[in-house]
Coordinates of C-alpha atoms and ligand atoms in Angstrom, one line a residue:
X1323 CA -24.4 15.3 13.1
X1324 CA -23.8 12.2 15.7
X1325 CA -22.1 9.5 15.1
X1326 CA -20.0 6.7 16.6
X1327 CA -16.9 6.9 14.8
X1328 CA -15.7 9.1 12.4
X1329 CA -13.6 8.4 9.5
X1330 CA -11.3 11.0 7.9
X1331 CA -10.3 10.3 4.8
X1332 CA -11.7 8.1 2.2
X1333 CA -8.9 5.8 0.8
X1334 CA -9.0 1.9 0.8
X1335 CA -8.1 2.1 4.7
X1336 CA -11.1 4.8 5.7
X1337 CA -13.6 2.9 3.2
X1338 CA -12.4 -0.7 4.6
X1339 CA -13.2 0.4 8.1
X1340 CA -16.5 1.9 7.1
X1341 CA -18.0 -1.3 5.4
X1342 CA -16.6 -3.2 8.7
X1343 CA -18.2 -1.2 11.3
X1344 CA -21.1 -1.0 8.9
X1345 CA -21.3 -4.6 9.2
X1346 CA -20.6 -4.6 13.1
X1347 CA -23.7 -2.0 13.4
X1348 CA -21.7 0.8 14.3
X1349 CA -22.4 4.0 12.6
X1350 CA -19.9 6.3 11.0
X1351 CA -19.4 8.9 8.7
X1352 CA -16.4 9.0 6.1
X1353 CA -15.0 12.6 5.2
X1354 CA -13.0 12.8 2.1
X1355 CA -11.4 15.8 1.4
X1356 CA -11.0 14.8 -2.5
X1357 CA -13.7 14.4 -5.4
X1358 CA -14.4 10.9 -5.9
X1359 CA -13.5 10.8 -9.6
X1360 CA -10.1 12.0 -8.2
X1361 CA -9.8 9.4 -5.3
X1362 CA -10.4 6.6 -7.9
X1363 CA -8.4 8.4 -10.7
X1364 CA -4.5 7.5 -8.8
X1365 CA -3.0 4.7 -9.8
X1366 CA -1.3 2.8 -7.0
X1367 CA -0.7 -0.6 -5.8
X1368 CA -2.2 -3.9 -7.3
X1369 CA -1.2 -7.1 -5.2
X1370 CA -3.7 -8.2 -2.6
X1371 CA -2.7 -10.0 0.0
X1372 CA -4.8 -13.1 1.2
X1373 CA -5.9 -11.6 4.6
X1374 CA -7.1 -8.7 2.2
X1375 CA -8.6 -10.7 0.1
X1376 CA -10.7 -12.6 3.0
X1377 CA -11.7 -8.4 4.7
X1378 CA -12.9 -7.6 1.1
X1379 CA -15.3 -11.2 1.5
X1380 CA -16.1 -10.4 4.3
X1381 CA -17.2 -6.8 4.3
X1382 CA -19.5 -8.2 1.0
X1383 CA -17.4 -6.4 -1.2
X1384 CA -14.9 -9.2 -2.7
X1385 CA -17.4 -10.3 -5.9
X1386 CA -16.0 -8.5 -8.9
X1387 CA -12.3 -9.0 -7.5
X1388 CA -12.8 -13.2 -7.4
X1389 CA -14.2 -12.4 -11.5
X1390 CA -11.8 -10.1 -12.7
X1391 CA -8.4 -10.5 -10.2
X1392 CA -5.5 -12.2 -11.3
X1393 CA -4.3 -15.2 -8.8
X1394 CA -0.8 -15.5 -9.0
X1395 CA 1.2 -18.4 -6.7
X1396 CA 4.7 -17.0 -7.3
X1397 CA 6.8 -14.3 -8.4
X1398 CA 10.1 -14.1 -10.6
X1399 CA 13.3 -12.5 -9.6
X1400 CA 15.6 -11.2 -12.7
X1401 CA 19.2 -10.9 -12.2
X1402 CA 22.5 -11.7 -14.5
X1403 CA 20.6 -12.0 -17.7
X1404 CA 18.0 -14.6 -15.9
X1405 CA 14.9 -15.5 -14.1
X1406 CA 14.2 -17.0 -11.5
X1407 CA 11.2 -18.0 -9.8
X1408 CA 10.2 -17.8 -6.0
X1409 CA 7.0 -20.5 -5.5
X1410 CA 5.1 -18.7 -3.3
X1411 CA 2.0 -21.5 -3.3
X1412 CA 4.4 -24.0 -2.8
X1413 CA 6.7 -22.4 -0.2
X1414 CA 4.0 -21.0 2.0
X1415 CA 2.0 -24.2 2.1
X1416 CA -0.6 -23.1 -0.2
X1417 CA -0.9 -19.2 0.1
X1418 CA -1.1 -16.9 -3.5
X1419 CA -1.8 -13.3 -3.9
X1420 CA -4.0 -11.4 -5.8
X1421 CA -3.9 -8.6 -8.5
X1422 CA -6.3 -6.5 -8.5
X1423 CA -5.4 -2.6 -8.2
X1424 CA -6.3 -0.3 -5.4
X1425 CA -8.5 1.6 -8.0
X1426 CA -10.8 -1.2 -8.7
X1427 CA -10.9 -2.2 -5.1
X1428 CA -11.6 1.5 -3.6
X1429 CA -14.6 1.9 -6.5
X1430 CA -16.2 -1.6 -5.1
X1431 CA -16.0 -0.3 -1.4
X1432 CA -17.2 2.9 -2.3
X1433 CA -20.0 1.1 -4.4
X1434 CA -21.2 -0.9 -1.5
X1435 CA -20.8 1.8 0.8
X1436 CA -23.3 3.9 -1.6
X1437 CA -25.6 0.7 -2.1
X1438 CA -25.9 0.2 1.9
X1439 CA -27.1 3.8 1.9
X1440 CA -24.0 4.9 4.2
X1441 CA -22.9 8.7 4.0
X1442 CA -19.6 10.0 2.5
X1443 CA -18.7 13.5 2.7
X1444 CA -16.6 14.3 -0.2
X1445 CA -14.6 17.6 -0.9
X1446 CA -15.0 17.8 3.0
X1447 CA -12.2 20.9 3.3
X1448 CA -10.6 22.4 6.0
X1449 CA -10.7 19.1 8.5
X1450 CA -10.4 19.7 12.3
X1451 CA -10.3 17.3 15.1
X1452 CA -11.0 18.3 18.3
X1453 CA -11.0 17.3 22.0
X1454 CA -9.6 14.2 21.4
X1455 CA -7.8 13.7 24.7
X1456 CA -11.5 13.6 26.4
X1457 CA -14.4 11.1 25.3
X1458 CA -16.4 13.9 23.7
X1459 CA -14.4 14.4 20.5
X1460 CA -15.4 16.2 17.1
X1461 CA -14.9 16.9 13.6
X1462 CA -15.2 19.9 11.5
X1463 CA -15.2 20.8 8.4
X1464 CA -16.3 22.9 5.4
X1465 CA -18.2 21.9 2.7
X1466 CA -19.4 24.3 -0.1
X1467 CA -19.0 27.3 2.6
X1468 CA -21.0 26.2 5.4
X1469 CA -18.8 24.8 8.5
X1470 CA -20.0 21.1 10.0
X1471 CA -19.5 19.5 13.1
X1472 CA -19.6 15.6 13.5
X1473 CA -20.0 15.0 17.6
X1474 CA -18.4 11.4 17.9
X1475 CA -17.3 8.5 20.3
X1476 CA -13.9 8.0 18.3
X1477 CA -12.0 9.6 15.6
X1478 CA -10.3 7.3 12.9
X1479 CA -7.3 9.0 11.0
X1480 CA -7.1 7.0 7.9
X1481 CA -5.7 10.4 5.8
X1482 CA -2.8 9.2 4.2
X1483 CA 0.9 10.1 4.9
X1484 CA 0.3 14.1 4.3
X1485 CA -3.5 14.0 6.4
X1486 CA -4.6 16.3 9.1
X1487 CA -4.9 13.1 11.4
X1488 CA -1.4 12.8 12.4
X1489 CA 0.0 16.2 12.1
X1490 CA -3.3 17.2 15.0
X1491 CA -1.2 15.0 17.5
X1492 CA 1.2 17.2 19.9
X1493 CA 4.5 16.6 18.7
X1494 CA 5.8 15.6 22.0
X1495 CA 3.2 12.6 22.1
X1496 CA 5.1 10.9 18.7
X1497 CA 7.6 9.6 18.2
X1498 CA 8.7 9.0 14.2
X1499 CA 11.2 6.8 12.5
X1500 CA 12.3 7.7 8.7
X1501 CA 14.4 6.0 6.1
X1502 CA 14.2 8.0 2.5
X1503 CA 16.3 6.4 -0.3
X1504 CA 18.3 8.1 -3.0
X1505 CA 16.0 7.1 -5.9
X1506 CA 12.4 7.1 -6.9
X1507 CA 10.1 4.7 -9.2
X1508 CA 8.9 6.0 -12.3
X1509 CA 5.6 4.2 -13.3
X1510 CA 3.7 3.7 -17.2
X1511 CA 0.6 1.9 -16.7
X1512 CA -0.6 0.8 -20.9
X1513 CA -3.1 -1.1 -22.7
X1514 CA -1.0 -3.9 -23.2
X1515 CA -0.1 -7.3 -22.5
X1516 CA 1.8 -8.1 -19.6
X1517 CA 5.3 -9.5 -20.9
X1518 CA 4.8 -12.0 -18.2
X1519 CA 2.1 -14.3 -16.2
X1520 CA 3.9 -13.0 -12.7
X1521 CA 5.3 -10.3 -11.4
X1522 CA 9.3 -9.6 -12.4
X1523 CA 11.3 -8.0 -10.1
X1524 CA 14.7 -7.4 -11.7
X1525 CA 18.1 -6.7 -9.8
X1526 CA 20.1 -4.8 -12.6
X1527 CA 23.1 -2.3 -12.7
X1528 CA 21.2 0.6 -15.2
X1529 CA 18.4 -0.1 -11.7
X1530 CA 15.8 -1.9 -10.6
X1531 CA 12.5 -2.8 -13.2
X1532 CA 9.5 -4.4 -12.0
X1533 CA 6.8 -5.9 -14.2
X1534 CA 3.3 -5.9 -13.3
X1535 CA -0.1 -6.1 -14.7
X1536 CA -3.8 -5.3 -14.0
X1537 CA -5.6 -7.7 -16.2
X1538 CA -4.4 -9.8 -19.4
X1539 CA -5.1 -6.8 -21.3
X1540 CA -3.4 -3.7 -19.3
X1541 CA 0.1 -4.0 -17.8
X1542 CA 2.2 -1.9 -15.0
X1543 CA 5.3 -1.3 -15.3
X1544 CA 8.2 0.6 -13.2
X1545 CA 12.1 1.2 -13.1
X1546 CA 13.7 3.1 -10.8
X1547 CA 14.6 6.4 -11.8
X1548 CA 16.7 9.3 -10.0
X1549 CA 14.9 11.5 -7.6
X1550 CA 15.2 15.0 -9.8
X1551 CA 13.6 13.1 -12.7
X1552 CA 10.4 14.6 -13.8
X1553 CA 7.5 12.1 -15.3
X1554 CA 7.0 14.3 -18.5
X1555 CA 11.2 13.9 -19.1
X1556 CA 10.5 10.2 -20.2
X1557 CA 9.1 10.1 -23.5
X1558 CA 6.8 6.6 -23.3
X1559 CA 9.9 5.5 -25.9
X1560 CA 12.8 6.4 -23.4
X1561 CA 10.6 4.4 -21.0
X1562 CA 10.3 1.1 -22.9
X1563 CA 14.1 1.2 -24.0
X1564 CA 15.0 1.5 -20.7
X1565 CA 12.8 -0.8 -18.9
X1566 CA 14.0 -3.2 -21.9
X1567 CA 17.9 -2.9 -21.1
X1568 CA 17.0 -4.3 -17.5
X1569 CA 15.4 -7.4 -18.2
X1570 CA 16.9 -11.1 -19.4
X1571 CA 16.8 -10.6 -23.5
X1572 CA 14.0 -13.2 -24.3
X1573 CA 11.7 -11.2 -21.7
X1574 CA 12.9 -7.5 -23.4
X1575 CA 12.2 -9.5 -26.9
X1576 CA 8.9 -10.5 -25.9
X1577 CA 7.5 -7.2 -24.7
X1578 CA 4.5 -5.6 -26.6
X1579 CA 4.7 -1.9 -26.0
X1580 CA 2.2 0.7 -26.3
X1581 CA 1.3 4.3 -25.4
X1582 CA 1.5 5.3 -21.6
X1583 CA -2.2 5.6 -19.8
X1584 CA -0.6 7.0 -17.1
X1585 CA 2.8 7.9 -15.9
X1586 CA 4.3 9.1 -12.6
X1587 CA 7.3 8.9 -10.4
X1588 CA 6.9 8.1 -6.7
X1589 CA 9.5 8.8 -4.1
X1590 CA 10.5 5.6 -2.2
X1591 CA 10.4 6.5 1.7
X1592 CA 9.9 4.3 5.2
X1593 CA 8.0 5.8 8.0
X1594 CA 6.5 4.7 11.2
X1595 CA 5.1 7.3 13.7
X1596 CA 4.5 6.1 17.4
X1597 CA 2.3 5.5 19.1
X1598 CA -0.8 4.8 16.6
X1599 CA -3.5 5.9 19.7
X1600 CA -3.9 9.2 20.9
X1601 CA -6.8 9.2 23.5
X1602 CA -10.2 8.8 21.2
X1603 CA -8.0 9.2 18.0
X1604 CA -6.6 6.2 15.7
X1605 CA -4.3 6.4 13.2
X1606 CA -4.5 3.8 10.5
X1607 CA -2.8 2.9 7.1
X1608 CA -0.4 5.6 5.1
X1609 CA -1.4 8.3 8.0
X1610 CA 1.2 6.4 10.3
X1611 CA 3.2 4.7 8.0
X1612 CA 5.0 4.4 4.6
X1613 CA 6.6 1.3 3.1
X1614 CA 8.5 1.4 -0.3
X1615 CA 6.6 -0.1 -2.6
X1616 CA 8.8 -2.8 -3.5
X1617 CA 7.1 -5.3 -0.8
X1618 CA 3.9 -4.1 -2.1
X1619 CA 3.0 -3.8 1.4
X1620 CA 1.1 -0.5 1.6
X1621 CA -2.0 -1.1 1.1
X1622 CA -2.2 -4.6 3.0
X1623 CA -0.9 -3.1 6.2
X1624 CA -3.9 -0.3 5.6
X1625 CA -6.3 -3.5 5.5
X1626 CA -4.6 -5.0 8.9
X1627 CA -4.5 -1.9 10.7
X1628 CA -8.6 -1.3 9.9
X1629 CA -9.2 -4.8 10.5
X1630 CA -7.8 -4.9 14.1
X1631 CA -9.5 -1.1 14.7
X1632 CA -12.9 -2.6 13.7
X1633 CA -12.6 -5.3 16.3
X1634 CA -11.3 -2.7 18.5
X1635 CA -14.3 -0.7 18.6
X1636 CA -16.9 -3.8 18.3
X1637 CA -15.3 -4.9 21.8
X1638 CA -15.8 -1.6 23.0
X1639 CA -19.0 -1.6 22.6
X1640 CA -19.4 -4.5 23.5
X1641 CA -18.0 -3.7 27.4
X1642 CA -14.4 -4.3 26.8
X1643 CA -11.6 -1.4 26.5
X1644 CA -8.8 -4.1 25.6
X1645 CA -9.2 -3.7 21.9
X1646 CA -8.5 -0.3 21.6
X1647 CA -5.9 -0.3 24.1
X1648 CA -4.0 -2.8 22.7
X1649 CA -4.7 -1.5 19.1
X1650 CA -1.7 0.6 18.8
X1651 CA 1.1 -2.4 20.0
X1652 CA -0.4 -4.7 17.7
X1653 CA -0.5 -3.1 14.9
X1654 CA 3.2 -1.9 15.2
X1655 CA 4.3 -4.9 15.9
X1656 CA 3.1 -6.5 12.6
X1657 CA 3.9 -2.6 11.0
X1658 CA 7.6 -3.3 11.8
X1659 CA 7.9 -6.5 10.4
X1660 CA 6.3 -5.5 6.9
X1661 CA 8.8 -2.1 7.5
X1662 CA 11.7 -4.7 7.3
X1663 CA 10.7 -6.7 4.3
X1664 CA 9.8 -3.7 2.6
X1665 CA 13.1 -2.1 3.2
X1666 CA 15.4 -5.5 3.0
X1667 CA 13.7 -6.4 -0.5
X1668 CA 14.2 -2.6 -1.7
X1669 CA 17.8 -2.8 -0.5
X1670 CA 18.2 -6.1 -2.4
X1671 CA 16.8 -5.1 -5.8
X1672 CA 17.8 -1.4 -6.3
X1673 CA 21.3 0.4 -7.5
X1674 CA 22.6 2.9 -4.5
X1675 CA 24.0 5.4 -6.8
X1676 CA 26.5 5.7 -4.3
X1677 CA 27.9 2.0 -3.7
X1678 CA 29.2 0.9 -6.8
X1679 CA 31.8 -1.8 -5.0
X1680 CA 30.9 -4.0 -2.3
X1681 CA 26.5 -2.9 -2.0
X1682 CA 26.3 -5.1 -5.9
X1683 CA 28.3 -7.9 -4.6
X1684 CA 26.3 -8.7 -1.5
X1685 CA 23.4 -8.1 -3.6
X1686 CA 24.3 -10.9 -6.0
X1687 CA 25.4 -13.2 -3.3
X1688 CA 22.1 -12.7 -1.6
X1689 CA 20.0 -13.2 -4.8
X1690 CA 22.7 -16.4 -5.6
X1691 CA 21.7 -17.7 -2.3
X1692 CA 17.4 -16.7 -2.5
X1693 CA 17.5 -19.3 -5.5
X1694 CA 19.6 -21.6 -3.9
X1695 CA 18.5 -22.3 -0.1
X1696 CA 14.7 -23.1 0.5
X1697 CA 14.6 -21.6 3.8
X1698 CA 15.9 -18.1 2.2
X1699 CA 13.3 -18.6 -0.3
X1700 CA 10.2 -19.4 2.5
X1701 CA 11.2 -16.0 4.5
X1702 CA 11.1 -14.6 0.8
X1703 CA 8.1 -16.0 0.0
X1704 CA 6.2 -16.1 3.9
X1705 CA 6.9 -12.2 4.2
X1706 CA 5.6 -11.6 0.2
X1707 CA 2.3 -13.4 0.6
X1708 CA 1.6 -11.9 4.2
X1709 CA 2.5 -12.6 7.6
X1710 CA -0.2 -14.5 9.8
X1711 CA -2.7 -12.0 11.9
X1712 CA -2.2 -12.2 15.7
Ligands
RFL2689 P1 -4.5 6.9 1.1 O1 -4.8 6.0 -0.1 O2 -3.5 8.0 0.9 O3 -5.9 7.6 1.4 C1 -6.0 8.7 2.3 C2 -7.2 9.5 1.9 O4 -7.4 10.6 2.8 C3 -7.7 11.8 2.1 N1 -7.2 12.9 2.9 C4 -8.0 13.7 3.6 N2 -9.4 13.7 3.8 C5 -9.9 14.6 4.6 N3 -9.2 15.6 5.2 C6 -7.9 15.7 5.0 N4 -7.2 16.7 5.6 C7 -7.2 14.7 4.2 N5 -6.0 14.5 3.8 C8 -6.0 13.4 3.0 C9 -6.9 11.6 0.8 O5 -7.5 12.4 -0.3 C10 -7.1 10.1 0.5 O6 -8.2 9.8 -0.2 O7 -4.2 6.1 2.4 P2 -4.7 4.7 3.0 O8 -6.2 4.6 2.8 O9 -4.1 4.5 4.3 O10 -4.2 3.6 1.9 C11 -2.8 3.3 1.8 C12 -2.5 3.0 0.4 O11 -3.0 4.0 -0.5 C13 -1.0 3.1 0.2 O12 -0.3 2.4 1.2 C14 -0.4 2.5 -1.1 O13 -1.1 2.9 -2.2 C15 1.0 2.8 -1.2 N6 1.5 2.8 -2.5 C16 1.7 1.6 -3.1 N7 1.6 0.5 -2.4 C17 1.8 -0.7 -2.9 O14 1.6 -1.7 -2.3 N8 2.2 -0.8 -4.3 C18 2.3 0.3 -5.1 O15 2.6 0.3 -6.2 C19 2.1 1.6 -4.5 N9 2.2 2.7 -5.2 C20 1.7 4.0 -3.2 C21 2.0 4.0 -4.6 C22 1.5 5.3 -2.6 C23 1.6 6.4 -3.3 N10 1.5 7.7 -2.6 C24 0.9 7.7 -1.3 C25 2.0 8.9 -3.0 C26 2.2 5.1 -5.3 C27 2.0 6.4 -4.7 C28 2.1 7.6 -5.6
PHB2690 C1 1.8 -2.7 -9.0 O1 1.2 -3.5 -9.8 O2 1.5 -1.5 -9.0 C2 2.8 -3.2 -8.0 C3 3.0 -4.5 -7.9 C4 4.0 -5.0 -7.0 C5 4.7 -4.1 -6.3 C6 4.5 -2.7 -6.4 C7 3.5 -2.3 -7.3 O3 5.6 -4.5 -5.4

């Protein structure tokens, strides 16, 4: 097989990037190593930026989000027994986010990718890249026992954090940057009610809690739990008491609980690999970089990083090599900046097992002065709903 890009991996970034170049009348190919009942079966993230939400029009693939999503134009913070709400709309002159889970959004990508007649390789195994540093690369892979090869102009490494993408770079070529934090997130997704219309982010000393949702119907909920904690340690009752103890009484009081549809812990971990270009091959979303999920950042930097590849490789065929070698700076530099918020709002909200003095007390005079000054509250609120594209 020939094509003009291929795509390795088939999360929201390698399906993003097919529908774009799909739309730009480049061809590609997107190899998935996974089934696709087991892509769409992990729950992840659920807040959509706007510059998300305008690739997903864009690409023709935004319909069912604008029905079913949830618009939400601010967020609440929890701390000392209150709430507190950050006005997003108001403090960003206008801007709001979307709910809408990386499930739903991956099955509508992979929907239109299917109803545009485009192909996708699942349970590709074995993934090779090959003669990247030259303008002949390839791809192989195995599929039911017979060994492809997939003859390309480019090679996108949209893989996720543990793909074959980055790990095929010399290690002399990268350069990485890690933080991992002493706690992880233990999440119950249930057929409930959300306690709340927004999202609660809670600052308490049993941990941080977050409330979330999917729809009116189904909610998402998380504390932070220690790093040796097993998912199937927390009885769905252990869960609710707990996630109970760290919110304002009226809130815990108000909360309609129910049996766990899912439940998992995920470790909280930053991680930026440099550069994101190697010759012909592009790294893009989790495959060069991890945010904690507090931000909920993940996914959106996937979208931005596709959506400045895509232009990339329309200029390029178009006559001009700028895009692509410029892809890598600008996509770190708006990386970095969503690596910050990510680790500054983590570092806000969460207990560091071992700071039990001075850590809570510049924590609370943080969160004291987020409610109190409106400029701390717009760099709150500027960084949550997304930073502008370049
Ligand atoms: P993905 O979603 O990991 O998709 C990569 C795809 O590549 C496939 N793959 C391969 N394919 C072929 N050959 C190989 N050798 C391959 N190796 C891997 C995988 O099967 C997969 O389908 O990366 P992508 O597309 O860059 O998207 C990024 C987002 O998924 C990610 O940033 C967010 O989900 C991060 N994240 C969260 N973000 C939030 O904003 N809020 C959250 O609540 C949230 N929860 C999470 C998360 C990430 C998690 N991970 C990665 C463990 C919870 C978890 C558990
Ligand atoms: C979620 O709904 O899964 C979610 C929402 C906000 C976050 C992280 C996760 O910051």
């Amino acid at each position: 097989m020939r094509v003009q890009v291929a795509i390795v991996g088939g999360g929201p970034a390698g399906h993003l990037l097919g529908q774009q170049l799909y739309k730009a009348g480049i061809d590609a190919v997107v190899l998935e190593q996974r089934s696709q009942a087991y892509v769409l079966g992990r729950i992840r993230a659920g807040v959509l930026e706007q510059g998300t939400i305008e690739l997903l029009n864009q690409v023709g693939a935004g319909a069912r989000m604008h029905r079913e999503g949830l618009v939400h134009g601010g967020i609440e913070l929890g701390f000392n027994g209150r709430h507190h709400r950050i006005d997003l709309h108001k403090l960003t002159g206008g801007k709001r986010v979307m709910i809408y889970g990386q499930t739903e959004l991956t099955k509508d990508l992979m929907d239109a990718r299917a109803g545009a007649g485009l192909t996708t390789v699942y349970e590709a195994q074995d993934v090779t890249l090959h003669d990247f540093d030259s303008d002949q690369p390839s791809v192989r892979y195995t599929k039911d026992g017979i060994t492809h090869e997939v003859a390309c102009d480019f090679i996108a490494g949209c893989d996720g954090y543990h793909g074959v993408s980055r790990a095929s770079v010399p290690a002399d070529s990268l350069q990485t940057f890690e933080r991992i934090y002493p706690f992880g997130w233990l999440g119950v997704l249930s057929e409930t009610p959300p306690v709340s219309d927004e999202l609660i982010y809670a600052n308490h000393e049993r941990g941080f809690a977050l409330c979330s949702m999917r729809s009116h119907t189904r909610s998402r909920y998380y504390i932070q739990c220690a790093l040796e904690d097993k998912a199937d340690q927390w009885s769905d009752d252990a869960f609710w008491d707990e996630l109970r103890r760290r919110l304002a009484p009226e809130v815990a009081e108000a909360m309609v609980t129910g049996p766990s549809i899912e439940k998992s812990i995920a470790p909280l971990r930053s991680f930026v690999a440099e550069p994101m270009r190697f010759g012909r091959l592009f790294l893009a979303g989790d495959a060069a970089h991890i945010v904690p999920p507090t931000g909920a950042k993940g996914l959106n930097l996937a979208a931005s990083d596709v959506r400045y590849l895509a232009q990339a490789f329309a200029e390029f065929y178009a006559g001009s090599e700028a895009g692509i070698n410029n892809y890598s700076d600008t996509c770190l530099r708006r990386v970095w900046k969503a690596v910050r918020f990510s680790w500054w709002f983590t570092s806000l909200m969460h207990k560091f097992p071992d700071d039990t003095g001075f850590g809570p007390r510049v924590q609370a005079a943080e969160l004291d002065y987020l409610i109190r000054s409106e400029a701390a509250a717009t760099s709150l609120a500027e960084n949550y709903v997304g930073l502008p594209f370049e």
